[in-house]
CSV table of C-alpha atoms in Angstrom, one decimal:
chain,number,residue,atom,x,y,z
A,1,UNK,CA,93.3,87.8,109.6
A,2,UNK,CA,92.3,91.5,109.6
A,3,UNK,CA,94.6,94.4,110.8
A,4,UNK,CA,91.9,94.5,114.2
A,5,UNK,CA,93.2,91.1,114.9
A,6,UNK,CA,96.6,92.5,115.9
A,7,UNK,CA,95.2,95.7,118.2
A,8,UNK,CA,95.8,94.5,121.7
A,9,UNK,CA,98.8,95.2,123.4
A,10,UNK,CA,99.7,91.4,124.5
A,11,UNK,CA,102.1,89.2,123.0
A,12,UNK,CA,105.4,89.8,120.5
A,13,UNK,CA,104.3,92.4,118.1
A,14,UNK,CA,106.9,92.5,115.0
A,15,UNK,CA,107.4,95.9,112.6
A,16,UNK,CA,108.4,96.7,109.5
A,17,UNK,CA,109.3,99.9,107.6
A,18,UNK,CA,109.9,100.9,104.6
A,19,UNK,CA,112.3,103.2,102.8
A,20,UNK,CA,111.6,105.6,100.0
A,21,UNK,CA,113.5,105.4,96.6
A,22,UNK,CA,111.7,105.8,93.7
A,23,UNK,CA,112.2,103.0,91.3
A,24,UNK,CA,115.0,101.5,93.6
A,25,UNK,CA,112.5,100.2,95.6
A,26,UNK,CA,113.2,97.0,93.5
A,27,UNK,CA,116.1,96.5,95.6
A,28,UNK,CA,114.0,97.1,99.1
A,29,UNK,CA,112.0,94.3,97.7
A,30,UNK,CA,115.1,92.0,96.8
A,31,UNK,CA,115.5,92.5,100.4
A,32,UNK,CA,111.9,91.3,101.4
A,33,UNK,CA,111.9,88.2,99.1
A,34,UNK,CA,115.1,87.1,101.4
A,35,UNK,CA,113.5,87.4,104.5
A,36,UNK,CA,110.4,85.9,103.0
A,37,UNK,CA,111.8,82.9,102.1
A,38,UNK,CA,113.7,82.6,105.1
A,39,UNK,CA,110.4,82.7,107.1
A,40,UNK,CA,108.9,80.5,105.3
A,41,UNK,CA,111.4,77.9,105.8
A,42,UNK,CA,111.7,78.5,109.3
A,43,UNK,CA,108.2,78.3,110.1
A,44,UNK,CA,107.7,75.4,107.8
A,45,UNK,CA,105.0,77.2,105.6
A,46,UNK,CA,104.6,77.0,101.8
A,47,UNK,CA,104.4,79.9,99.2
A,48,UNK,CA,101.2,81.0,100.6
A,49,UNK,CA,102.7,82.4,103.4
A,50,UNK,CA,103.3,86.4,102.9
A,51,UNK,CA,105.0,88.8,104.8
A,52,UNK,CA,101.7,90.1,106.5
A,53,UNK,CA,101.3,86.9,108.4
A,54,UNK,CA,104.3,87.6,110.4
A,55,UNK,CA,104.1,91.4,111.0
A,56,UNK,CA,101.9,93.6,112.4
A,57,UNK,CA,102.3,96.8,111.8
A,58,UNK,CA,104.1,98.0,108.5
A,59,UNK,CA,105.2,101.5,107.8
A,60,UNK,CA,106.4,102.8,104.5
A,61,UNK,CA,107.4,106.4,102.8
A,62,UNK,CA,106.9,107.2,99.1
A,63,UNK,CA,107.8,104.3,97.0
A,64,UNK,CA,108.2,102.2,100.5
A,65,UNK,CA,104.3,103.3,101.0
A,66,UNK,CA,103.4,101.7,97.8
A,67,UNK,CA,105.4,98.3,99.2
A,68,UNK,CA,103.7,98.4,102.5
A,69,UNK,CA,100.5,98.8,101.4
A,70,UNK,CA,100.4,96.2,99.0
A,71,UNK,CA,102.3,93.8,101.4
A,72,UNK,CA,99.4,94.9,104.2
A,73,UNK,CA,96.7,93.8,101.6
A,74,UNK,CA,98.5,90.2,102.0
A,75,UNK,CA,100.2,90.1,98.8
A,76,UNK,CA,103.2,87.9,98.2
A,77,UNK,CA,106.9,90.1,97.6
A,78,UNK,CA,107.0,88.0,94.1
A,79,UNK,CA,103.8,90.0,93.4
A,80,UNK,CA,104.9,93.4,94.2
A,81,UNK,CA,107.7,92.4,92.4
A,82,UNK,CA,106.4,91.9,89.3
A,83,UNK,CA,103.7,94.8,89.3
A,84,UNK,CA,107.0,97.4,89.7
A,85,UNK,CA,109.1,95.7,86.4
A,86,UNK,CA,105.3,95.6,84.6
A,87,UNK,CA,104.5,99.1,86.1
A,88,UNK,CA,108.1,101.2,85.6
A,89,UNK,CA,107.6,102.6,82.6
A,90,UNK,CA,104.0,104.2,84.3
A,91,UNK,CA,105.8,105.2,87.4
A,92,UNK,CA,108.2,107.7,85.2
A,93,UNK,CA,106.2,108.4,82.4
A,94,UNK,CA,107.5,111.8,80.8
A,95,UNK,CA,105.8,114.9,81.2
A,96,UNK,CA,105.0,117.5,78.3
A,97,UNK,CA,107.9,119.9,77.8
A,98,UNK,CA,105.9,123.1,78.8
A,99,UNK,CA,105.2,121.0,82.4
A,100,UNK,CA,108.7,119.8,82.7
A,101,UNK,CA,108.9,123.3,84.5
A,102,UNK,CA,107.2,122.2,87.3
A,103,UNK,CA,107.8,118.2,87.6
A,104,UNK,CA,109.4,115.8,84.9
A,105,UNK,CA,106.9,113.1,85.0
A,106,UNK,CA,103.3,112.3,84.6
A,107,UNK,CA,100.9,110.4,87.3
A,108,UNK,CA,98.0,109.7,85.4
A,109,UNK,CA,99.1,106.0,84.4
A,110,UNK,CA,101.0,105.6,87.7
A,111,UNK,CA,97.9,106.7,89.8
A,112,UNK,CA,95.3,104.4,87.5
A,113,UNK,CA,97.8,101.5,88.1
A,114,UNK,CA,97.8,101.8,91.4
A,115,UNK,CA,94.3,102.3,92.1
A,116,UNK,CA,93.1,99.5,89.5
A,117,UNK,CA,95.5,97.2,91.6
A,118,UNK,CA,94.6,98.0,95.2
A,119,UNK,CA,91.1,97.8,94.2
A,120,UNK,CA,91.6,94.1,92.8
A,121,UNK,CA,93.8,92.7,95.4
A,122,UNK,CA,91.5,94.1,98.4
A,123,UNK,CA,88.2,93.2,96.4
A,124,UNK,CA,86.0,94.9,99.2
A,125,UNK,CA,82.8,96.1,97.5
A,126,UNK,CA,82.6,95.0,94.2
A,127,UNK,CA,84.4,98.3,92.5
A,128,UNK,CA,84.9,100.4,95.6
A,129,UNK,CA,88.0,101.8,96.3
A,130,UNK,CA,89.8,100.5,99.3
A,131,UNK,CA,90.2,103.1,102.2
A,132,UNK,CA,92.7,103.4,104.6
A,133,UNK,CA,90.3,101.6,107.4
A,134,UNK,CA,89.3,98.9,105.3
A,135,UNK,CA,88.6,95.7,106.7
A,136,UNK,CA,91.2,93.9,104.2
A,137,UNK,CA,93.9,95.0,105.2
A,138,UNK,CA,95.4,92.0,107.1
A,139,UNK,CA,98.1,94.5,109.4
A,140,UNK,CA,98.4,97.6,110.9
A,141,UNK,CA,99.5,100.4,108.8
A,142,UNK,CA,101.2,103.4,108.3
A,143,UNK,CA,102.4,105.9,105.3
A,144,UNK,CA,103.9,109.1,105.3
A,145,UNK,CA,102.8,112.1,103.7
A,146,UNK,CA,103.8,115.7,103.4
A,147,UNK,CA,100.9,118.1,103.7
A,148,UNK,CA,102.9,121.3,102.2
A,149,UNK,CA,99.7,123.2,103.4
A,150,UNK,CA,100.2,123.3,106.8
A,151,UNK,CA,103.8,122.7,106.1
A,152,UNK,CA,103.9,119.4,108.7
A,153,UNK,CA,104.6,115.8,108.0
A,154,UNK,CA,101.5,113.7,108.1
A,155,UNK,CA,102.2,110.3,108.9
A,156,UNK,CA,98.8,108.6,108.9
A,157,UNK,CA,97.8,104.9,109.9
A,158,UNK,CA,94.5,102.9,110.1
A,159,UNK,CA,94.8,102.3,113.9
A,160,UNK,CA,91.2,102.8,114.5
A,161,UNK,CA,92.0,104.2,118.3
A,162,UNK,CA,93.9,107.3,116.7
A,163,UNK,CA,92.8,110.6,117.6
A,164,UNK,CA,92.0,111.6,113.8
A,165,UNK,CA,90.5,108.0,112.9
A,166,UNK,CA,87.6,108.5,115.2
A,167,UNK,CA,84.4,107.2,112.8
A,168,UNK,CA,82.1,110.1,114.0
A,169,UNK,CA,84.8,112.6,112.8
A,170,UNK,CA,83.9,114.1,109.6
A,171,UNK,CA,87.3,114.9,108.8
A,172,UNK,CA,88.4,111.2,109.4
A,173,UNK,CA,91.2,109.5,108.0
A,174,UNK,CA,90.0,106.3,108.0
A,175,UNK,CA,87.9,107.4,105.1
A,176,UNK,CA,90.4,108.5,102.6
A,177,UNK,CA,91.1,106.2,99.9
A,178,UNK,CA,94.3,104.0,100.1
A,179,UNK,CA,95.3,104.7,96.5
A,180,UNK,CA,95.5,108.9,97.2
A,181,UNK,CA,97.3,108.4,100.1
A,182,UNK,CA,99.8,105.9,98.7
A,183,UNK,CA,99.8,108.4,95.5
A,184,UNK,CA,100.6,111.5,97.9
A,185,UNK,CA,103.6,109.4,99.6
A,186,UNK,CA,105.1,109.2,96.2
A,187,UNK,CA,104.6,112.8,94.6
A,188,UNK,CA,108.4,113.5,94.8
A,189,UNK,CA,109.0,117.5,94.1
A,190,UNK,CA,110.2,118.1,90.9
A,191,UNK,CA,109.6,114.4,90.1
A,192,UNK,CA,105.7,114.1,90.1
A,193,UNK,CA,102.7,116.8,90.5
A,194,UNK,CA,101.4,117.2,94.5
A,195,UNK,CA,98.4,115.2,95.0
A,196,UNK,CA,95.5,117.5,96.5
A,197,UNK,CA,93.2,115.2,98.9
A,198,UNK,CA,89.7,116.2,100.3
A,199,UNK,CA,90.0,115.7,104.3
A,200,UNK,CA,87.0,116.4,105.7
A,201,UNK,CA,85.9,120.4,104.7
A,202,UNK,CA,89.4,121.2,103.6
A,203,UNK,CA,91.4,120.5,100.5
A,204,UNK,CA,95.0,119.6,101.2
A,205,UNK,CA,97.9,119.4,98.7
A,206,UNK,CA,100.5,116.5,99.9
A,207,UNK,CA,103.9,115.6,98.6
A,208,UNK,CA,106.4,113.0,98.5
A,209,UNK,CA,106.8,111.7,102.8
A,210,UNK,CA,110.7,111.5,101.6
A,211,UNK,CA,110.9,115.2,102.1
A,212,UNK,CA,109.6,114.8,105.9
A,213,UNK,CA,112.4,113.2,108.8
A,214,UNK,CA,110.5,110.3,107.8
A,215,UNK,CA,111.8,109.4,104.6
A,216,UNK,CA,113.3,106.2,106.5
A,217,UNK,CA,110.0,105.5,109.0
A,218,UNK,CA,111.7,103.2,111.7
A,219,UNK,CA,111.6,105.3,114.9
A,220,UNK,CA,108.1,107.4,114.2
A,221,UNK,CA,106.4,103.5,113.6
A,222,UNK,CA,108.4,102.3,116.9
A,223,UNK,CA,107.2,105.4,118.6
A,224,UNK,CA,103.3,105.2,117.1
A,225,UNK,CA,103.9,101.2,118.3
A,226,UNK,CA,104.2,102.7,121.4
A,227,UNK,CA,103.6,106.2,122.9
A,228,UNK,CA,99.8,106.8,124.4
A,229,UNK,CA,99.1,109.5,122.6
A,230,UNK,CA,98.6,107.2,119.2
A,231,UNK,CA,96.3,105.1,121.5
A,232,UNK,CA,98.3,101.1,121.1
A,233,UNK,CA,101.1,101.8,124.0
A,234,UNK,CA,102.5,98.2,122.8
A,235,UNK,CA,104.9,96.7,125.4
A,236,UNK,CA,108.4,97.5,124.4
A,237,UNK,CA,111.7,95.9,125.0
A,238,UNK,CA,114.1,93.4,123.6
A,239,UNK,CA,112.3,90.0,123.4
A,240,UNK,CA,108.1,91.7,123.1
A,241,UNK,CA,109.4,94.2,120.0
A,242,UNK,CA,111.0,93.1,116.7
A,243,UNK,CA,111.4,96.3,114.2
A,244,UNK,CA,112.5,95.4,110.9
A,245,UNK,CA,113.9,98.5,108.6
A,246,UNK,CA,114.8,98.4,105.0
A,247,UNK,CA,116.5,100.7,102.7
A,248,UNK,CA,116.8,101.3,98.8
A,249,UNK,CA,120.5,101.9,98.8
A,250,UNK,CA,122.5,104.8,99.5
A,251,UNK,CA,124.1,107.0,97.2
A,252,UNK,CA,125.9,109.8,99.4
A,253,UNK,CA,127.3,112.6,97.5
A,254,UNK,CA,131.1,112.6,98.2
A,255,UNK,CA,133.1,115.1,96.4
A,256,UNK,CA,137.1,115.1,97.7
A,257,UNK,CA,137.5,117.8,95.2
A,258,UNK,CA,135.1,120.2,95.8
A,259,UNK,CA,136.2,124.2,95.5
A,260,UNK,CA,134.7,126.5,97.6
A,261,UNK,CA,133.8,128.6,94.5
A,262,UNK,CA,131.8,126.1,93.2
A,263,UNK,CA,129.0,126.1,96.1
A,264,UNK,CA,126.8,128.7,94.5
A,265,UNK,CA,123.2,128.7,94.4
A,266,UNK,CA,122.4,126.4,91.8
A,267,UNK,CA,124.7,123.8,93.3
A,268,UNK,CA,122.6,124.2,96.9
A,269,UNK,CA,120.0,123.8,94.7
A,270,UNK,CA,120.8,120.8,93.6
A,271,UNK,CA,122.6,119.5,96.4
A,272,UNK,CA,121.1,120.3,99.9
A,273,UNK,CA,117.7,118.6,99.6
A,274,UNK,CA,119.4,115.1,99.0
A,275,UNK,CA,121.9,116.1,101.9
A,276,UNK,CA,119.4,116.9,104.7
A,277,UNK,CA,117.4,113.8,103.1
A,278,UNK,CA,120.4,111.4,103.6
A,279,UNK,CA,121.3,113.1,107.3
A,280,UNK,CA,117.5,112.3,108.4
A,281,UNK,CA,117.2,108.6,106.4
A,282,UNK,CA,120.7,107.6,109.2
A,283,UNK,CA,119.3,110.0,112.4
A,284,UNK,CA,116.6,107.6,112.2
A,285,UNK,CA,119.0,104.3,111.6
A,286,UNK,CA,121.2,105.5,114.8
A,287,UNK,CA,118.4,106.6,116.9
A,288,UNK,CA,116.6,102.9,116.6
A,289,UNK,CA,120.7,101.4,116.8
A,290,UNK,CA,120.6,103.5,120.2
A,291,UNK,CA,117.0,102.6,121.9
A,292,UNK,CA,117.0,99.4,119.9
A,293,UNK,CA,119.5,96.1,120.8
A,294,UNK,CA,120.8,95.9,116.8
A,295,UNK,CA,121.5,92.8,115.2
A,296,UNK,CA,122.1,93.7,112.0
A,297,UNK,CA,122.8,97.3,110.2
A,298,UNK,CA,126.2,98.5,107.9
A,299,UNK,CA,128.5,101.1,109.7
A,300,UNK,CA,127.0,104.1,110.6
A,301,UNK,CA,130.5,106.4,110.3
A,302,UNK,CA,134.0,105.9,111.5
A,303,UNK,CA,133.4,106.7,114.7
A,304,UNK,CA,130.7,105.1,116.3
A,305,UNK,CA,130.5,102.4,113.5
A,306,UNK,CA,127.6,99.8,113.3
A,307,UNK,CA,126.7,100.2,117.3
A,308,UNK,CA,126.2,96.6,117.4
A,309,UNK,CA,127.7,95.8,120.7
A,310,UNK,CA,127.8,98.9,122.5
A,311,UNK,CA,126.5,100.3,125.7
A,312,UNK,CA,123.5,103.0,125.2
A,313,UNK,CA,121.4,105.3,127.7
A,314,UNK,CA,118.8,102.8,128.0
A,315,UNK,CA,119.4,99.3,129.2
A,316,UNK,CA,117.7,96.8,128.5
A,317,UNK,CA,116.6,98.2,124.6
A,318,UNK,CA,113.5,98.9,124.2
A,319,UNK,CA,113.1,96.3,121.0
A,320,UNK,CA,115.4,94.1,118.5
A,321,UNK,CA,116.0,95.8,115.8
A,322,UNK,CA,117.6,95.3,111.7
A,323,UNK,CA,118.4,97.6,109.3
A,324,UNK,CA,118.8,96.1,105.9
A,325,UNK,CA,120.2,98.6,103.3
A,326,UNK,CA,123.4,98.9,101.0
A,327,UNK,CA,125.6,101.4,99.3
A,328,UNK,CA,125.5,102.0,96.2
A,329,UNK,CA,129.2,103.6,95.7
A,330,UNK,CA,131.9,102.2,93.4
A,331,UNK,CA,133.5,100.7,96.2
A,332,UNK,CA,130.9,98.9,97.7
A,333,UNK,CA,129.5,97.2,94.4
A,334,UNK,CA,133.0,96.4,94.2
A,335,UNK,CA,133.0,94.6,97.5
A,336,UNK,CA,130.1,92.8,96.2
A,337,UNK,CA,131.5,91.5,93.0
A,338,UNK,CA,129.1,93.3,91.1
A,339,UNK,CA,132.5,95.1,89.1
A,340,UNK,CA,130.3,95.1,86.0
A,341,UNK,CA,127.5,97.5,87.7
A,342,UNK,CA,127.7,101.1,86.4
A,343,UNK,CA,126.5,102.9,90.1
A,344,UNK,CA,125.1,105.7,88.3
A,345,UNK,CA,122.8,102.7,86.5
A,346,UNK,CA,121.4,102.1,89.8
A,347,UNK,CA,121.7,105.8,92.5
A,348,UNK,CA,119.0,107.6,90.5
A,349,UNK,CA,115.0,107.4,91.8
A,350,UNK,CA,113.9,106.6,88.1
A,351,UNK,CA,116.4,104.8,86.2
A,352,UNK,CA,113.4,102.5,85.0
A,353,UNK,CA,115.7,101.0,82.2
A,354,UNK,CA,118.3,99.5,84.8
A,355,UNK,CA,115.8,97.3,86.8
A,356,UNK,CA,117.5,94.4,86.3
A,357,UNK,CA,120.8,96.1,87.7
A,358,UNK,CA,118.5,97.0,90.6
A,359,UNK,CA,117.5,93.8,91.3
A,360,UNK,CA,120.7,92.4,91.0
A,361,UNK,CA,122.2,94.9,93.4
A,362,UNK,CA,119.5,94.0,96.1
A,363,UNK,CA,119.9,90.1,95.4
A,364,UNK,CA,123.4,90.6,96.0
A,365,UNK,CA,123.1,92.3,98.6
A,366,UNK,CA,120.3,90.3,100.6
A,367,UNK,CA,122.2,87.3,100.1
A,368,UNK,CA,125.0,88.7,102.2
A,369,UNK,CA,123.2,90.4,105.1
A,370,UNK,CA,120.2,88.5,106.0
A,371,UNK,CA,121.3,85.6,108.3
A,372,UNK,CA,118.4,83.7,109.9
A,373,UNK,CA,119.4,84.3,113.3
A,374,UNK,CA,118.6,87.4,113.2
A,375,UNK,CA,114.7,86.4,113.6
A,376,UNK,CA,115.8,84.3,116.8
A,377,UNK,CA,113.2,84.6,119.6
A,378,UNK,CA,110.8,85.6,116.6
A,379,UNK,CA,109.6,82.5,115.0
């Protein structure tokens, strides 16, 4: 099946999206190795059955647009799972100390890694890089970038009916390759060098989509699912829409001690990027809790909790909807039984040398949250 197979607006249409992370994407994936397996027992298929046979459009930001790419090329989670514990050391691979000024880490091995395998898995034209319209990919999808040119988030799919993937455009999207855009989804300030792409007659330099609304894509896939403008206007509601989101834990900042004297500028530094990041990851969690009927999710805050069985301005919801994600806080490893986890072992983006702990959290963690009637009506 190619991703033009799952254009037309008829039947249950069933969406997934992807958190970024960094390196704790190995616990996104713990996450997707549950719900694979439970598909596969539900639908009585063998371990040839991968996550792009069941959905049809997937969505993913920085590290999540590395996981949604390769799961939109058809391979299995096992896969992807393997390539990130081969590939860690390459993803965070020190930078020289003169540019350690302007980003800790290399992407030369990261960004061969990830081109050598894309071109491998979607084996299209002998060597040829895959683009973002290629004919292999076997769903729709979308990644989001940060053009810091224009100062705009970019979230850019292979819908061939999208405005800017029209084939007589000479500035088309469908024409960049996969690889760059997946690389530009990951170039985390600070973290990695931007990645500079060639769109039509202008040179644009992207970073990391994490630094966009979208760092959690949920509501801009269900809205690209959806709205005319992106040119699919999929039916919506309860029992036609299934959005799937996933997280790479959480790692809020709480500080009960905190002096007022001690907010100067190096702490905002420091601090408000992760904060406005962490506000706009659970803006997008509630907003798809409000428009969406929820069936699975953690509470949202003390007040409004997990808005699993509450009334919302629209009735019916426009889809079902899961959010699969876990803290990574003392207390909730606790709750876990995983007393023996350090959580700063398994907060940071690179903490390459703790991907076992990572895995474990995300096994732990999957285990506990994904229930199979969650896919009722689905399968």
């Amino acid at each position: 099946m190619s991703f033009r197979d799952r254009l037309a607006p008829t039947g249950q249409k069933k969406l997934l999206a992807l958190d970024g992370g960094g390196i704790r994407g190995m616990i996104a994936l713990e996450f997707l190795a549950e719900v694979e397996g439970l598909l596969r027992r539900r639908l009585g298929r063998g371990p040839d059955f991968v996550l792009a046979d069941y959905f049809d459009y997937i969505a993913g930001t920085s590290t999540g647009a590395i996981i949604a790419a390769c799961l939109a090329l058809g391979m299995s989670v096992d896969t992807i799972q393997r390539f990130y514990e081969t590939n860690g050391p390459a993803m965070f691979d020190k930078a020289s100390l003169l540019k350690r000024f302007r980003y800790k880490y290399e992407d030369d091995r990261l960004a061969a890694r990830l081109r050598e395998t894309l071109r491998s898995v979607a084996a299209e034209d002998g060597n040829a890089d895959p683009t973002l319209g290629s004919g292999q990919l076997k769903t729709l999808l979308m990644l989001v970038l940060r053009n810091a040119s224009t100062d705009s988030p970019w979230p850019v799919s292979n819908n061939p009916a999208a405005r800017y993937n029209q084939r007589d455009r000479a500035d088309c999207n469908l024409q960049l390759p996969l690889w760059q855009l997946v690389r530009a989804s990951t170039a985390a300030p600070v973290y990695f060098p931007p990645e500079v792409v060639t769109v039509g007659a202008h040179e644009f330099v992207f970073v990391d989509g994490g630094v966009t609304m979208y760092n959690n894509p949920a509501f801009i896939l269900f809205l690209m699912a959806t709205l005319e403008p992106y040119c699919l206007q999929w039916k919506a509601g309860e029992n036609d829409m299934l959005l799937v989101s996933v997280g790479t834990g959480s790692s809020p900042r709480a500080n009960e001690n905190l002096e007022p004297g001690e907010m100067n500028l190096v702490f905002h530094a420091g601090s408000v990027p992760s904060a406005l990041m962490f506000a706009a990851l659970n803006e997008q969690d509630m907003l798809c809790r409000v428009f969406g009927r929820s069936r699975a999710g953690d509470v949202l805050d003390r007040e409004i909790s997990d808005l699993a069985h509450t009334a919302g301005p629209v009735e019916p919801r426009l889809f079902t909807y899961m959010r699969y994600n876990c803290e990574l806080s003392r207390e909730s490893l606790d709750r876990m039984g995983l007393r023996h986890l350090d959580p700063k072992n398994v907060q940071q983006m690179d903490s390459v040398q703790f991907i076992p702990q990572l895995r474990e959290v995300g096994r732990t963690a999957a285990g506990m949250v994904v229930k199979p009637e969650h896919f009722d009506g689905f399968v």
